[in-house]
Coordinates of C-alpha atoms in Angstrom, one line a residue:
M15 CA 0.0 0.0 -0.1
A16 CA 1.3 3.4 -0.9
E17 CA 2.3 5.8 1.8
A18 CA -0.1 8.8 2.2
P19 CA 1.4 12.1 0.7
I20 CA 3.0 14.6 2.7
R21 CA 0.4 17.3 3.5
V22 CA 1.8 20.9 3.0
L23 CA 0.5 24.2 4.1
L24 CA 1.7 27.4 2.2
V25 CA 2.1 30.6 4.3
D26 CA 3.3 33.7 2.4
D27 CA 1.9 37.1 1.8
H28 CA 2.6 37.1 -1.8
Q29 CA -0.1 35.2 -3.8
V30 CA 2.3 34.8 -6.8
V31 CA 4.7 33.0 -4.6
R32 CA 2.0 30.7 -3.2
R33 CA 0.8 30.1 -6.8
G34 CA 4.1 29.2 -8.0
L35 CA 4.9 26.9 -5.0
R36 CA 1.5 25.3 -5.4
T37 CA 2.0 24.7 -9.2
F38 CA 5.1 22.9 -8.6
L39 CA 4.3 20.9 -5.6
E40 CA 1.1 19.7 -7.1
I41 CA 2.9 17.6 -9.6
Q42 CA 4.9 15.7 -7.0
A43 CA 3.1 12.4 -6.4
D44 CA 4.0 12.3 -2.6
I45 CA 3.2 15.8 -1.8
E46 CA -0.2 17.4 -1.3
V47 CA -0.9 21.1 -0.8
V48 CA -3.8 21.3 1.6
G49 CA -4.1 25.0 2.1
E50 CA -2.7 28.4 1.9
A51 CA -2.5 31.4 4.2
G52 CA -1.4 35.2 3.7
D53 CA 0.0 36.0 6.9
G54 CA 1.3 34.6 10.2
A55 CA -2.0 34.8 12.0
E56 CA -3.9 33.0 9.4
G57 CA -1.2 30.5 8.9
V58 CA -1.5 29.6 12.7
A59 CA -5.2 29.2 12.3
R60 CA -5.0 27.2 9.2
A61 CA -2.3 24.8 10.7
E62 CA -4.5 24.1 13.6
E63 CA -7.5 23.6 11.3
L64 CA -5.7 21.4 8.6
R65 CA -3.0 19.7 10.7
P66 CA -0.5 19.6 7.9
D67 CA 2.6 17.6 8.0
V68 CA 5.0 20.4 6.9
V69 CA 4.4 24.2 6.7
L70 CA 6.3 26.3 4.4
M71 CA 6.5 29.6 6.2
D72 CA 7.6 33.1 4.9
V73 CA 9.5 35.0 7.5
K74 CA 8.6 38.7 6.6
M75 CA 4.9 39.1 6.5
P76 CA 2.5 41.9 7.7
G77 CA 1.0 41.7 11.2
M78 CA 2.3 38.4 12.7
D79 CA 5.6 37.5 11.0
G80 CA 6.8 34.0 10.4
I81 CA 9.0 33.7 13.5
E82 CA 6.2 34.7 15.9
A83 CA 3.7 32.4 14.0
L84 CA 6.1 29.6 14.5
R85 CA 6.4 30.4 18.2
K86 CA 2.6 30.2 18.5
L87 CA 2.5 26.9 16.7
R88 CA 5.0 25.6 19.3
E89 CA 3.0 27.0 22.2
L90 CA 0.0 25.2 20.7
A91 CA 2.0 21.9 20.4
N92 CA 1.1 21.7 16.8
P93 CA 3.1 18.9 15.4
A94 CA 3.8 20.3 12.0
K95 CA 7.3 20.5 10.9
V96 CA 8.1 24.1 9.8
L97 CA 10.3 24.8 6.8
I98 CA 11.3 28.6 6.5
V99 CA 11.2 29.8 3.0
T100 CA 12.9 33.3 2.9
S101 CA 14.7 35.6 0.6
F102 CA 16.7 37.0 3.5
T103 CA 20.1 35.3 3.8
E104 CA 21.2 37.3 7.0
Q105 CA 21.9 35.1 9.9
R106 CA 19.8 37.5 12.1
T107 CA 16.8 36.4 10.2
V108 CA 17.5 32.7 9.9
I109 CA 18.9 32.0 13.4
P110 CA 15.8 33.3 15.4
A111 CA 13.6 31.1 13.2
L112 CA 15.7 28.0 14.0
R113 CA 15.8 28.9 17.8
A114 CA 12.0 29.3 17.5
G115 CA 11.6 25.6 16.4
A116 CA 12.0 25.6 12.7
S117 CA 13.2 22.3 11.2
G118 CA 15.3 24.1 8.5
Y119 CA 15.1 26.7 5.9
V120 CA 15.5 27.3 2.0
Y121 CA 15.8 30.3 0.0
K122 CA 13.0 31.6 -2.5
D123 CA 15.2 31.0 -5.3
V124 CA 15.8 27.4 -4.5
D125 CA 15.8 24.8 -7.2
P126 CA 12.3 23.3 -7.3
D127 CA 13.6 19.7 -7.1
A128 CA 15.7 20.7 -4.0
L129 CA 12.6 22.3 -2.4
A130 CA 10.7 19.0 -2.8
G131 CA 13.6 17.2 -1.4
A132 CA 13.7 19.6 1.6
I133 CA 10.0 19.0 2.4
R134 CA 10.7 15.3 2.3
S135 CA 13.6 15.6 4.4
V136 CA 12.1 17.6 7.3
H137 CA 9.0 15.4 7.0
A138 CA 11.3 12.4 7.8
G139 CA 12.8 14.3 10.8
H140 CA 15.9 15.7 9.4
V141 CA 17.4 19.2 10.4
L142 CA 18.5 21.3 7.4
L143 CA 21.3 23.7 8.3
Q144 CA 23.8 25.5 6.2
P145 CA 27.3 25.2 7.7
E146 CA 27.7 28.9 8.3
V147 CA 24.5 29.2 10.2
A148 CA 25.2 26.0 12.2
T149 CA 28.6 27.6 13.3
A150 CA 26.8 30.8 14.4
L151 CA 24.2 28.9 16.3
L152 CA 27.0 26.8 18.1
S153 CA 28.7 30.2 19.1
Q154 CA 25.4 31.5 20.4
E155 CA 24.7 28.4 22.3
E156 CA 27.8 28.2 24.3
S157 CA 25.9 29.7 27.3
N158 CA 23.0 27.3 26.9
N159 CA 22.0 25.5 30.3
G160 CA 22.5 22.2 28.6
T161 CA 26.3 22.7 28.5
G162 CA 28.1 20.2 30.5
R163 CA 25.5 17.9 31.3
G164 CA 26.4 15.1 29.0
G165 CA 27.5 13.0 31.8
T166 CA 23.7 12.5 32.8
L167 CA 23.1 10.7 29.5
T168 CA 23.2 6.9 29.4
E169 CA 25.4 5.5 26.7
R170 CA 22.4 4.5 24.5
E171 CA 21.2 8.1 24.7
R172 CA 24.6 9.3 23.6
E173 CA 24.4 6.9 20.5
V174 CA 20.9 8.3 19.8
L175 CA 22.1 11.9 20.2
G176 CA 25.0 11.2 17.8
L177 CA 22.8 9.9 15.1
I178 CA 20.4 12.9 15.6
A179 CA 23.4 15.0 14.8
D180 CA 24.1 13.1 11.7
G181 CA 20.7 13.9 10.5
R182 CA 19.0 10.7 11.0
S183 CA 15.2 10.5 11.6
N184 CA 13.6 8.5 14.3
R185 CA 12.9 5.6 11.9
E186 CA 16.5 5.6 10.7
I187 CA 17.9 5.6 14.2
A188 CA 15.6 2.8 15.1
R189 CA 16.9 0.6 12.2
A190 CA 20.6 1.6 12.9
L191 CA 20.3 0.6 16.5
V192 CA 17.8 -2.2 16.2
L193 CA 15.1 -0.5 18.3
S194 CA 11.4 0.5 17.9
E195 CA 10.5 3.9 16.9
K196 CA 8.7 4.2 20.2
T197 CA 11.8 3.4 22.1
V198 CA 13.8 5.9 20.1
K199 CA 11.1 8.8 20.7
T200 CA 11.4 8.0 24.4
H201 CA 15.3 8.4 24.3
V202 CA 14.9 11.5 22.3
S203 CA 12.5 13.0 25.0
N204 CA 14.8 12.0 27.8
I205 CA 17.7 13.6 26.0
L206 CA 15.8 16.9 25.5
M207 CA 14.8 16.8 29.2
K208 CA 18.2 16.0 30.6
L209 CA 20.0 18.6 28.6
D210 CA 17.3 21.2 28.9
L211 CA 17.1 21.6 25.3
A212 CA 13.8 22.7 23.2
D213 CA 14.1 20.4 20.1
R214 CA 16.2 18.4 17.8
T215 CA 18.0 21.2 16.2
Q216 CA 19.4 22.3 19.6
A217 CA 20.2 18.6 20.5
A218 CA 22.1 18.3 17.1
L219 CA 24.0 21.4 17.8
W220 CA 24.9 20.2 21.3
A221 CA 26.1 16.9 20.0
V222 CA 28.3 18.7 17.3
R223 CA 29.8 21.0 20.0
H224 CA 30.6 18.0 22.3
G225 CA 32.0 15.7 19.6
L226 CA 29.2 13.0 19.4
T227 CA 28.9 13.1 15.5
G228 CA 30.2 10.2 13.5

């Protein structure tokens, strides 16, 4: 039986951008555009209504911008993965979005096939970071409360954390360690709690900084 398509919500204040994204994504057999929104507040409301798998979120929008909308979705515990789509390359724009819980970002001039690949990647649980942004995030996280708490992790949790840093999804980690996905999810929750981290992005950065990558 074929897997259900990845359900995507488009949030951008430019209708022409939304139309272009929809036109391309609708030809992907494994991706379904389930709705659109023209600003952050509408995007939050639509995400709560439609419960998409992935939200493509613009950063700069009138009223509630993309970063504030992302924070609101996290407050509501909405499970959608958020992929920031931006024309702004400055780290001061991208880094707050990642710290707010985005799974990654792409630029608006991204190759269409790369965009589809990015959607599939974040849906699978990967974190998309450009090297220069990862470096900037690492320097900002040096004072994070999780620093120095690696000794509280079990050996298995350290293995899971290393695989998170390598960009593996829960399913891939389960296969690599011969565990159930439910067990991996429990390990991930324990890691975030013990290190006082908010999400997988921060966990991956912590692992890189402490040399747990492969």
